[in-house]
mmCIF file of C-alpha atoms in Angstrom:
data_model
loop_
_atom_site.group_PDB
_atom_site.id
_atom_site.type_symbol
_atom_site.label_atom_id
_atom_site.label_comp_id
_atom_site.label_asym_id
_atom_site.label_seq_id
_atom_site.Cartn_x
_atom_site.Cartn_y
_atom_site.Cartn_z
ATOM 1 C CA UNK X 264 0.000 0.000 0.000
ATOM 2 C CA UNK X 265 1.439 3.551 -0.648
ATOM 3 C CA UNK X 266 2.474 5.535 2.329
ATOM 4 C CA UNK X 267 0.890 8.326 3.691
ATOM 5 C CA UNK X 268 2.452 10.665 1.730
ATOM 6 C CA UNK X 269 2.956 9.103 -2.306
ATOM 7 C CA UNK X 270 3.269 10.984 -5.722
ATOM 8 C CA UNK X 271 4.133 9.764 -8.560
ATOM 9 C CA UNK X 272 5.860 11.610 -11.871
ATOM 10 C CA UNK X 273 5.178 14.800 -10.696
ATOM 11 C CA UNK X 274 5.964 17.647 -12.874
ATOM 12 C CA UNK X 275 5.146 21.660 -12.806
ATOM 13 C CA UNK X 276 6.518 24.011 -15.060
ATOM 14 C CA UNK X 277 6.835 27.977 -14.729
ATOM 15 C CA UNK X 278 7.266 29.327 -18.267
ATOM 16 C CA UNK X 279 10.736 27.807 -19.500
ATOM 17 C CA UNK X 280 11.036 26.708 -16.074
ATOM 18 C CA UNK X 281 10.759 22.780 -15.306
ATOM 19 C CA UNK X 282 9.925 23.167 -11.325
ATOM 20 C CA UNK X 283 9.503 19.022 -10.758
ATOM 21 C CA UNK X 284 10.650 17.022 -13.371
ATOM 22 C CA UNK X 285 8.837 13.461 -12.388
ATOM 23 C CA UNK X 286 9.337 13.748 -8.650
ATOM 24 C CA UNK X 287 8.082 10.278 -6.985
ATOM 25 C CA UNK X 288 7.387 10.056 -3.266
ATOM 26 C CA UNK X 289 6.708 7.275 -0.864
ATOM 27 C CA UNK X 290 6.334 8.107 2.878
ATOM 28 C CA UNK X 291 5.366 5.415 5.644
ATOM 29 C CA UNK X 292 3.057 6.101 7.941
ATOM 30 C CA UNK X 293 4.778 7.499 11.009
ATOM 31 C CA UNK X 294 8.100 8.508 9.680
ATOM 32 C CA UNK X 295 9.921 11.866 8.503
ATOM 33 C CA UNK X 296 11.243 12.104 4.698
ATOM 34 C CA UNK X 297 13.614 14.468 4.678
ATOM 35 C CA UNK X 298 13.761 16.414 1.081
ATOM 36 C CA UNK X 299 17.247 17.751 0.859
ATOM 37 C CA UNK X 300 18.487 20.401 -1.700
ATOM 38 C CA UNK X 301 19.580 23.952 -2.351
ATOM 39 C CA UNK X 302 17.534 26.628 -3.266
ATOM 40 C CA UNK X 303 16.171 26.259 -7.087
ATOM 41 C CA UNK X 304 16.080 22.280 -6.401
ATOM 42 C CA UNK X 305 12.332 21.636 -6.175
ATOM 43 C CA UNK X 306 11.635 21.304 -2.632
ATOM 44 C CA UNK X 307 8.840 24.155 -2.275
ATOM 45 C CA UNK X 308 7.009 23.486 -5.122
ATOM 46 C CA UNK X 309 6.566 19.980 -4.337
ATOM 47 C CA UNK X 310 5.073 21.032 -1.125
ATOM 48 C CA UNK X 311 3.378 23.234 -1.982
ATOM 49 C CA UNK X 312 1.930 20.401 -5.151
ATOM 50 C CA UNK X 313 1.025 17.939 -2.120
ATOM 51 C CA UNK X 314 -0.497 20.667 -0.163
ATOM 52 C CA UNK X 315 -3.104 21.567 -2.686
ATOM 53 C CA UNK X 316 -1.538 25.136 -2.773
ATOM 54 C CA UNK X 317 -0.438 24.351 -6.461
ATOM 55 C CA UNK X 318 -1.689 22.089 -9.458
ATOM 56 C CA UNK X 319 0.739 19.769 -11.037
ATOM 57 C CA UNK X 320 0.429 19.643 -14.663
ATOM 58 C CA UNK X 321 0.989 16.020 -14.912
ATOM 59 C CA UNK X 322 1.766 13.038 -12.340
ATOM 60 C CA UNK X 323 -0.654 11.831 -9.223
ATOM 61 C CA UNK X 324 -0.162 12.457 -5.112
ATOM 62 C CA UNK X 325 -2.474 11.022 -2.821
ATOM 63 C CA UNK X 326 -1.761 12.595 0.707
ATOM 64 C CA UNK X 327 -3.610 10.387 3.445
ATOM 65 C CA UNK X 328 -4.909 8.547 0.968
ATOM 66 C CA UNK X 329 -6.930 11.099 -1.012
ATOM 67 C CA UNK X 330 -6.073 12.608 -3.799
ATOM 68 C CA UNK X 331 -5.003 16.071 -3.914
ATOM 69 C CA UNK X 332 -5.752 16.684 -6.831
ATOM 70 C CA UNK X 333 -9.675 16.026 -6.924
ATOM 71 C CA UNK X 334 -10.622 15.861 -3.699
ATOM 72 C CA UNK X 335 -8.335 18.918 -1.934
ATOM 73 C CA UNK X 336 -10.397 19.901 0.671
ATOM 74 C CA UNK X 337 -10.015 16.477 2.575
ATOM 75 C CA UNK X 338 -6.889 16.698 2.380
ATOM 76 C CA UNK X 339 -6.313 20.271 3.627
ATOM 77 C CA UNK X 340 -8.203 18.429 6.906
ATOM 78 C CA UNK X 341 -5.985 15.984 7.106
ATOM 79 C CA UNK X 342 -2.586 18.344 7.176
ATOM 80 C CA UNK X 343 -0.527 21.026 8.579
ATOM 81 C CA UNK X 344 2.145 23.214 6.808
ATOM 82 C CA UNK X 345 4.689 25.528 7.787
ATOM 83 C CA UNK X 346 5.621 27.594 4.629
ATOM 84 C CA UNK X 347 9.304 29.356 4.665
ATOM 85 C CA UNK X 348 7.724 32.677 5.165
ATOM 86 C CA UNK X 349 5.563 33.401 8.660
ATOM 87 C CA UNK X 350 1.917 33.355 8.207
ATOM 88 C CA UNK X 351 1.025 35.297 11.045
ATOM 89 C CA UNK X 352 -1.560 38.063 11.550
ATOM 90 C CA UNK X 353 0.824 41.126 12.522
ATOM 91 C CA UNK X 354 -2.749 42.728 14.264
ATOM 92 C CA UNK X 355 -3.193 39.935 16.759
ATOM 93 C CA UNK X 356 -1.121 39.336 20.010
ATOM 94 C CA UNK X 357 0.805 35.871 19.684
ATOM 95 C CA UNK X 358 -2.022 34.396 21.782
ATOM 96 C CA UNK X 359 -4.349 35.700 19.890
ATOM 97 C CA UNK X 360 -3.409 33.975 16.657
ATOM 98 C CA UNK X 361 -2.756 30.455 18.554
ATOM 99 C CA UNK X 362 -6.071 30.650 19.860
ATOM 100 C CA UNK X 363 -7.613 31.754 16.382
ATOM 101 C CA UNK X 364 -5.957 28.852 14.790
ATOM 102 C CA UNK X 365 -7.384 26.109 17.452
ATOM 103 C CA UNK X 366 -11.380 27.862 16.551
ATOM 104 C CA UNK X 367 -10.460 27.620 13.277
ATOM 105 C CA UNK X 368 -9.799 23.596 13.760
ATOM 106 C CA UNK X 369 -12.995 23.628 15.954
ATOM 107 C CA UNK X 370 -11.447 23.162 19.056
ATOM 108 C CA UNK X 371 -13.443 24.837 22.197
ATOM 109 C CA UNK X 372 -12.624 28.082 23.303
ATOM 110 C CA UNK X 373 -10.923 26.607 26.831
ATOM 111 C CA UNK X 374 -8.794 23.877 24.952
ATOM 112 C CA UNK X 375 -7.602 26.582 22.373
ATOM 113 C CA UNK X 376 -6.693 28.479 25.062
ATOM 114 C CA UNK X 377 -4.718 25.937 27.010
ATOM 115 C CA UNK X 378 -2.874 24.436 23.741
ATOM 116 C CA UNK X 379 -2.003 28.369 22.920
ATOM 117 C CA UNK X 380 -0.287 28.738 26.183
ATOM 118 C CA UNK X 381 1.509 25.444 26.086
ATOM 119 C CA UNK X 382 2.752 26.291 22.362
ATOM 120 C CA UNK X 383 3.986 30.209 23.725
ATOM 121 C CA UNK X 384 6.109 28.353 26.677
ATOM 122 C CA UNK X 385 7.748 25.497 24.285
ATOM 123 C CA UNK X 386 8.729 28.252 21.145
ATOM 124 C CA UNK X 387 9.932 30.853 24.349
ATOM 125 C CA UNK X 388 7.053 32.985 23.752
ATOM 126 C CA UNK X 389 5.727 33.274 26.492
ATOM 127 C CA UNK X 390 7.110 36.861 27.943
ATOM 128 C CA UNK X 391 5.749 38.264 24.606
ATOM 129 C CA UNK X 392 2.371 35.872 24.366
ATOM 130 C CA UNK X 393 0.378 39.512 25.095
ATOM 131 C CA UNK X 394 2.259 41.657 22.513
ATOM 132 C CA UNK X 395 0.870 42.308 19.003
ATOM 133 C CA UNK X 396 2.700 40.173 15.887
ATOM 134 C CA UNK X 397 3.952 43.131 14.035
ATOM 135 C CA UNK X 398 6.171 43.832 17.217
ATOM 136 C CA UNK X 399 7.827 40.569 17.227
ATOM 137 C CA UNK X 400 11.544 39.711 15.348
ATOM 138 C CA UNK X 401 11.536 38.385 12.364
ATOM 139 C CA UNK X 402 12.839 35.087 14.814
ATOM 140 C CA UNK X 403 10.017 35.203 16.305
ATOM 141 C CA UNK X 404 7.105 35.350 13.722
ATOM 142 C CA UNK X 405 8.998 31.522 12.698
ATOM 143 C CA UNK X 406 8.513 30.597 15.699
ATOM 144 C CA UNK X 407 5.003 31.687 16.359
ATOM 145 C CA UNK X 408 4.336 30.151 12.515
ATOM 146 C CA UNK X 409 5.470 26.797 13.624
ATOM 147 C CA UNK X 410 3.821 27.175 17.007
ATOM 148 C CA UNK X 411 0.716 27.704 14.952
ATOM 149 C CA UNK X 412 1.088 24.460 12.623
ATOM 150 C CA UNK X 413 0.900 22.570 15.594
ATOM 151 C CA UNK X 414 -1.763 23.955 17.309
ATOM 152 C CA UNK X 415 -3.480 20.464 16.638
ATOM 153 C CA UNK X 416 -1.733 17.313 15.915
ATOM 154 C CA UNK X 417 -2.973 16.341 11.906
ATOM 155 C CA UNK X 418 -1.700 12.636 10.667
ATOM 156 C CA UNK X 419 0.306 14.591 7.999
ATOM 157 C CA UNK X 420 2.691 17.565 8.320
ATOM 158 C CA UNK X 421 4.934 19.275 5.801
ATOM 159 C CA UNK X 422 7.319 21.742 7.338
ATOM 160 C CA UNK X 423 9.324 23.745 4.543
ATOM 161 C CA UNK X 424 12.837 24.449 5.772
ATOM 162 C CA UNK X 425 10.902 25.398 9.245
ATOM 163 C CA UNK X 426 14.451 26.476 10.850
ATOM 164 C CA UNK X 427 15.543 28.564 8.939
ATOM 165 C CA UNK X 428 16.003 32.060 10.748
ATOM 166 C CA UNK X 429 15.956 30.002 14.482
ATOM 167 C CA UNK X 430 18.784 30.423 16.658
ATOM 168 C CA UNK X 431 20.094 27.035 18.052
ATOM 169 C CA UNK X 432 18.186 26.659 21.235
ATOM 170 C CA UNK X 433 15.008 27.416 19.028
ATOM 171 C CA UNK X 434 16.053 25.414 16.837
ATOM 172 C CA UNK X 435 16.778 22.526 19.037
ATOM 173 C CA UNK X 436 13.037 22.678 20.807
ATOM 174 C CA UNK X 437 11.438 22.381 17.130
ATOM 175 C CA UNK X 438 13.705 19.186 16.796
ATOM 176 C CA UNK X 439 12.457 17.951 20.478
ATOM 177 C CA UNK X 440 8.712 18.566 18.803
ATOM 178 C CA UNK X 441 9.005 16.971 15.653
ATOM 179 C CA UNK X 442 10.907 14.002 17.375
ATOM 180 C CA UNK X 443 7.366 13.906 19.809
ATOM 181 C CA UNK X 444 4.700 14.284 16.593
ATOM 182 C CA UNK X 445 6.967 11.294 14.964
ATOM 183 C CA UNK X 446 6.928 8.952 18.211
ATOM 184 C CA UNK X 447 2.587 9.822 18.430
ATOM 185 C CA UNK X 448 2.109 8.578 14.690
ATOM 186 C CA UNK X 449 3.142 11.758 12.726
ATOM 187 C CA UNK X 450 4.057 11.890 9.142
ATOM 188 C CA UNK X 451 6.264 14.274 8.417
ATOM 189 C CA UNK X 452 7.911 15.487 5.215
ATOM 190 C CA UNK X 453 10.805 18.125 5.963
ATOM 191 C CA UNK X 454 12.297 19.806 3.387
ATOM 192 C CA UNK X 455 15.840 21.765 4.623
ATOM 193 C CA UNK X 456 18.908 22.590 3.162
ATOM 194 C CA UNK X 457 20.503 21.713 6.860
ATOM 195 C CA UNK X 458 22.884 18.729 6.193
ATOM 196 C CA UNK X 459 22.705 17.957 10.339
ATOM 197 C CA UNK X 460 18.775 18.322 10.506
ATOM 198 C CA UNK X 461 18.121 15.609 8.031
ATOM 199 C CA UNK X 462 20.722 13.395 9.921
ATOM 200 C CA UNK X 463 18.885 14.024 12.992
ATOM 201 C CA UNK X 464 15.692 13.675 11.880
ATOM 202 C CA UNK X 465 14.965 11.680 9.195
ATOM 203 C CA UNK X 466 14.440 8.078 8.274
ATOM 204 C CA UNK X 467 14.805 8.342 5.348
ATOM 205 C CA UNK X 468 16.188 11.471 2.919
ATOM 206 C CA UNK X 469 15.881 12.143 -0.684
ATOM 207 C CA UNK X 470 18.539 14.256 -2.169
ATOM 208 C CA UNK X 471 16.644 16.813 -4.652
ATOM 209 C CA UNK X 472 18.535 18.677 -7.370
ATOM 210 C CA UNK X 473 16.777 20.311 -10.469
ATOM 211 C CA UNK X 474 13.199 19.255 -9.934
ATOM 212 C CA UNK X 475 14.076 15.417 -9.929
ATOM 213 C CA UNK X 476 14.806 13.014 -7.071
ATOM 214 C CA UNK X 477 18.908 12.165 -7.571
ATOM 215 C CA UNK X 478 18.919 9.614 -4.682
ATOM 216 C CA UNK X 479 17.321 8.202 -1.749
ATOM 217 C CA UNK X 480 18.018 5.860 0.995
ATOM 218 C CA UNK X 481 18.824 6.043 4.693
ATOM 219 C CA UNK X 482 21.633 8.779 5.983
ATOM 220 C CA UNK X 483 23.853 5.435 6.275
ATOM 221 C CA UNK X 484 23.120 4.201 2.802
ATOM 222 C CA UNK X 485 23.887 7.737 1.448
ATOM 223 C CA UNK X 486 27.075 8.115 3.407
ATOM 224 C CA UNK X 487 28.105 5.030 2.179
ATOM 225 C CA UNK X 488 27.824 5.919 -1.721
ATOM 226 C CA UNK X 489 30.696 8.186 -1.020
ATOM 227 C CA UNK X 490 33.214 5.264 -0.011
ATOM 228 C CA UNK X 491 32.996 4.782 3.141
ATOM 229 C CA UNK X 492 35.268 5.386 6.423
ATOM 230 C CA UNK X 493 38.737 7.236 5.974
ATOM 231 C CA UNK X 494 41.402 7.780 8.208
ATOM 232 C CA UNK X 495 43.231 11.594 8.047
ATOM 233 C CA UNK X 496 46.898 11.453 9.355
ATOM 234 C CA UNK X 497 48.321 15.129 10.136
ATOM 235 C CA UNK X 498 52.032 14.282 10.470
ATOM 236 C CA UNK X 499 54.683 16.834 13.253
ATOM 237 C CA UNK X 500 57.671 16.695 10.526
ATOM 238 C CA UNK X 501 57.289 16.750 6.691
ATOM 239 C CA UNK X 502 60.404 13.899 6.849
ATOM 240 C CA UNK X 503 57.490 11.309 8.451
ATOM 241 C CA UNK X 504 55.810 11.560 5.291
ATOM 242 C CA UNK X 505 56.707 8.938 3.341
ATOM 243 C CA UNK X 506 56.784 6.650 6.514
ATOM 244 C CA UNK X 507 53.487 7.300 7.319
ATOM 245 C CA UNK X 508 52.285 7.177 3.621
ATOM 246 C CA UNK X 509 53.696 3.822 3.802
ATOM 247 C CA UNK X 510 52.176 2.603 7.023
ATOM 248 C CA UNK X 511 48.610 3.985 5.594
ATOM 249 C CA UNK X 512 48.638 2.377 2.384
ATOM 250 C CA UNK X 513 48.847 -1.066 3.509
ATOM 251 C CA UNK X 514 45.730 -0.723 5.500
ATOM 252 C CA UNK X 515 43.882 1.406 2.997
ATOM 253 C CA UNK X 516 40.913 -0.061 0.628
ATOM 254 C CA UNK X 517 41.973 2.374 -2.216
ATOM 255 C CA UNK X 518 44.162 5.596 -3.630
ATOM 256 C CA UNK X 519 44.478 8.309 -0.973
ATOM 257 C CA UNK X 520 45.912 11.176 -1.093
ATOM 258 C CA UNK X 521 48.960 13.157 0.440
ATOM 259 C CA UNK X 522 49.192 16.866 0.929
ATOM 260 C CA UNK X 523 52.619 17.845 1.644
ATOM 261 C CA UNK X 524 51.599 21.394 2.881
ATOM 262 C CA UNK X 525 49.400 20.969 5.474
ATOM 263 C CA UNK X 526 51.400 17.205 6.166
ATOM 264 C CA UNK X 527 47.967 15.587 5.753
ATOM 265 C CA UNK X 528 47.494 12.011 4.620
ATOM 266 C CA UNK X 529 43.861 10.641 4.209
ATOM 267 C CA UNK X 530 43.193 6.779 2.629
ATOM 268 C CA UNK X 531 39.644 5.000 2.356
ATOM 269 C CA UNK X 532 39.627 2.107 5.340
ATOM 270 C CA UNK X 533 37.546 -0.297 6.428
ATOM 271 C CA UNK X 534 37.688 -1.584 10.061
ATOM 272 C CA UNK X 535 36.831 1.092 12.211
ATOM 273 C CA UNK X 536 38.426 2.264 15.553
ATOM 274 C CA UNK X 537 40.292 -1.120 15.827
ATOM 275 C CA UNK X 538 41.660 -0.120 12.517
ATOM 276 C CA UNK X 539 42.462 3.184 13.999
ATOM 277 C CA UNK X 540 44.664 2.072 17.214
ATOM 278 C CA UNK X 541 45.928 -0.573 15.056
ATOM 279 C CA UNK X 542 47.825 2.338 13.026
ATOM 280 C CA UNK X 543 47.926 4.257 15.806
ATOM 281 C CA UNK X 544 50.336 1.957 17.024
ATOM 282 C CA UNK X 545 52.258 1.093 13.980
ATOM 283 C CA UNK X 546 53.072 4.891 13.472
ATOM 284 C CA UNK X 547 54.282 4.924 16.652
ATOM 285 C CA UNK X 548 56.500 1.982 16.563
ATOM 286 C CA UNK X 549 58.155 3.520 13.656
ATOM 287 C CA UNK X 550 58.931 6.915 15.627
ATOM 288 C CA UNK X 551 56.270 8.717 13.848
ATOM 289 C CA UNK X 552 55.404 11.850 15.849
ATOM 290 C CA UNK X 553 51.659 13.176 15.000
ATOM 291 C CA UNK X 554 49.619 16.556 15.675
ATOM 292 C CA UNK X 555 46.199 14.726 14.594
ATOM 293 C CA UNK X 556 44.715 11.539 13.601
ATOM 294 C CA UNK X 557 41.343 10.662 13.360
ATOM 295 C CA UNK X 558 38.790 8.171 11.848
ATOM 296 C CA UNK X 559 36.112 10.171 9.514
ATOM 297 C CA UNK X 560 32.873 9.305 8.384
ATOM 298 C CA UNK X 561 31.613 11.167 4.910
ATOM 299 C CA UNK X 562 28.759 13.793 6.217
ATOM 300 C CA UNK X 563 25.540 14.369 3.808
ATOM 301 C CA UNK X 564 27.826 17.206 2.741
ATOM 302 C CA UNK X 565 30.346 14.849 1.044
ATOM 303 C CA UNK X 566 27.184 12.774 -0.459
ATOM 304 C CA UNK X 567 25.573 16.026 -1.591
ATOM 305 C CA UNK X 568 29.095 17.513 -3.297
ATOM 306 C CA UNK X 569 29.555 13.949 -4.740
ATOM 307 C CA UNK X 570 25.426 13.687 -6.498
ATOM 308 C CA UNK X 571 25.536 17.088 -8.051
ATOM 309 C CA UNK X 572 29.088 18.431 -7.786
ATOM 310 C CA UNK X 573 27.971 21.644 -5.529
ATOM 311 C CA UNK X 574 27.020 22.042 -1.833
ATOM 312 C CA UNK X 575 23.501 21.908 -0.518
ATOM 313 C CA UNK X 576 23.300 25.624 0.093
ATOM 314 C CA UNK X 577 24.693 26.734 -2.929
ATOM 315 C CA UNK X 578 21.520 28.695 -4.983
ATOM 316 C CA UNK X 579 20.317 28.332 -8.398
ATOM 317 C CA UNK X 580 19.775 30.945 -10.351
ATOM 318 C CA UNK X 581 16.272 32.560 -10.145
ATOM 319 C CA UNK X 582 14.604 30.722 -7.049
ATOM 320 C CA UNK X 583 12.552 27.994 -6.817
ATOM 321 C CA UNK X 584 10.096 28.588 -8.605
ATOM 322 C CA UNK X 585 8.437 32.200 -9.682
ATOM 323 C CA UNK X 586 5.929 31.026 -7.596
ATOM 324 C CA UNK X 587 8.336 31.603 -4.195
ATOM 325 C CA UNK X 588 8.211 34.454 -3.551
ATOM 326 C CA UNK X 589 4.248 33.608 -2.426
ATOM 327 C CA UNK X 590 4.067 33.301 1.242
ATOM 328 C CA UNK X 591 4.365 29.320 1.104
ATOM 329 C CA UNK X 592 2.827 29.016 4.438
ATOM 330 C CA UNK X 593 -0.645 30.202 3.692
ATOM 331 C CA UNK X 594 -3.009 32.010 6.206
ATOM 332 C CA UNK X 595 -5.365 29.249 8.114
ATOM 333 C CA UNK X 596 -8.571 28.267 6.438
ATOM 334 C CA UNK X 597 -11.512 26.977 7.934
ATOM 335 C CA UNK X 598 -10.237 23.642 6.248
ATOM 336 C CA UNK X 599 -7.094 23.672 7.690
ATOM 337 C CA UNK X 600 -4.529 24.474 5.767
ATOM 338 C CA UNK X 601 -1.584 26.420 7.116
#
């Protein structure tokens, strides 16, 4: 059975522009996908395709199990989004618009209430709960967004890059929540250009670059695309060099490579730490004097630079999408949609 989140050959073009260029999706029930990719990549637009907020011109998603194309107002009841930009009424106090949002979902005037005040204290709102939006950083409003989102606890959420703008204790209380929706039954797609979020978060992570999924698989499974575990030798005297180049090579699973400036050697092993004191050892025995040594894993940075030759943050030309520059988040509807 598909997942709770599933599309399949998505595409949406802007003009010239080829936004999603057969994007397919298959989210479990009760997991996070993380959607990782610079800006330009696709990320938005597919969101904002599986959150009825655009039409795709060709390919299917069912979110929930209902289609979002023809039946979109089920699944606006069945989700929550937080867009990259703050949808936030800048008139209201931050309690205000909490509470709005929980009428809006039909909850009773005491239990929006309570959740409101719950939400202020976990985002550190709670000093400025009685102040109007419009006075609030621009830190702030994100948090007060994302407070919003969550007002109510829908079997699907889509947060687009929702830390963004969060300092790291903020940021770190989003990852407590998310971790909590997950553990209750929460689907969650994430996209983020944050190589360390999608390790921490997700269960799974598709890396997106020009509107078409490039790879997918587990943070392990990606890592290990990129060849593994290395070992990075920073040698005292250039002289040890060639010894330790020596000592490296006949543990090493491939070519490495040498840098005579900084006195940096760094071979592809297998074998892990007992690998590690193992050469530790040798390189000692043979009067080898060293300022650092360490075992390395590749990061989702190396996997990233390795798929599409550029970093995750680096920006495309032009966006996104035209599209945007919208307010991805949209204001709350009755439906609810955010």
């Amino acid at each position: 059975m598909p997942g709770a989140i599933y599309a399949e050959g998505l595409v949406k073009t802007f003009g010239e522009v080829r936004a999603l260029d057969g994007v397919d999706l298959d989210v479990p029930e009760g997991t996070v996908l993380g959607m990782l990719g610079p800006n330009g990549a696709g990320k938005t637009t597919a969101v904002r395709v599986l959150t009825t907020l655009l039409r795709p011109d060709r390919g299917t998603a069912r979110v929930a199990g209902v289609d979002v194309v023809a039946h979109p107002d089920a699944v606006r009841r069945a989700i929550g989004l937080s867009g990259q930009f703050a949808a936030v009424d800048e008139y209201l106090t931050g309690r205000e618009n909490l509470v709005m949002v929980g009428r809006l979902y039909q909850m009773s005037g005491r239990d929006a209430k309570r959740r409101a005040a719950e939400l202020l204290e976990r985002f550190n709102l709670g000093d400025a709960a009685d102040r109007t939006a419009k006075t609030y950083s621009g830190g702030m409003r994100r948090r007060l967004d994302l407070a919003a989102a969550l007002v109510v606890s829908p079997p699907v959420m889509f947060m687009d890059e929702p830390t963004t703008g969060l300092d790291p204790r903020n940021r770190q209380a989003l990852w407590d929540v998310i971790q909590e929706l997950v553990a209750g039954g929460t689907t969650l797609l994430l996209t983020t250009q944050y190589l360390e979020e999608a390790d921490r978060l997700a269960h799974d992570i598709c890396v997106v670059d020009h509107g078409r999924v490039i790879a997918r698989g587990t943070s392990d499974q990606l890592k290990a695309r990129t060849g593994g575990e290395r070992i990075e030798v920073v040698v005292h005297a250039p002289e040890h060099l060639p010894v330790a180049e020596g000592v490296l090579r006949a543990v090493a699973k491939g070519d490495g490579a040498v840098d005579p400036h900084t006195r940096r050697l760094t071979f592809p092993v297998t074998g892990g730490a007992k690998l590690l004191a193992e050469v530790i050892r040798e390189l000692d025995s043979r009067g080898v004097e060293i300022d650092d040594i360490g075992l390395r894993r590749p990061t989702l940075d190396d996997v990233f630079i390795a798929l599409t030759g550029h970093t995750a943050e680096a920006a495309r030309d032009g966006g996104d999408t035209p599209a945007d520059g919208d307010r991805a988040g949209a204001a709350t509807t009755k439906e609810g949609v955010r």
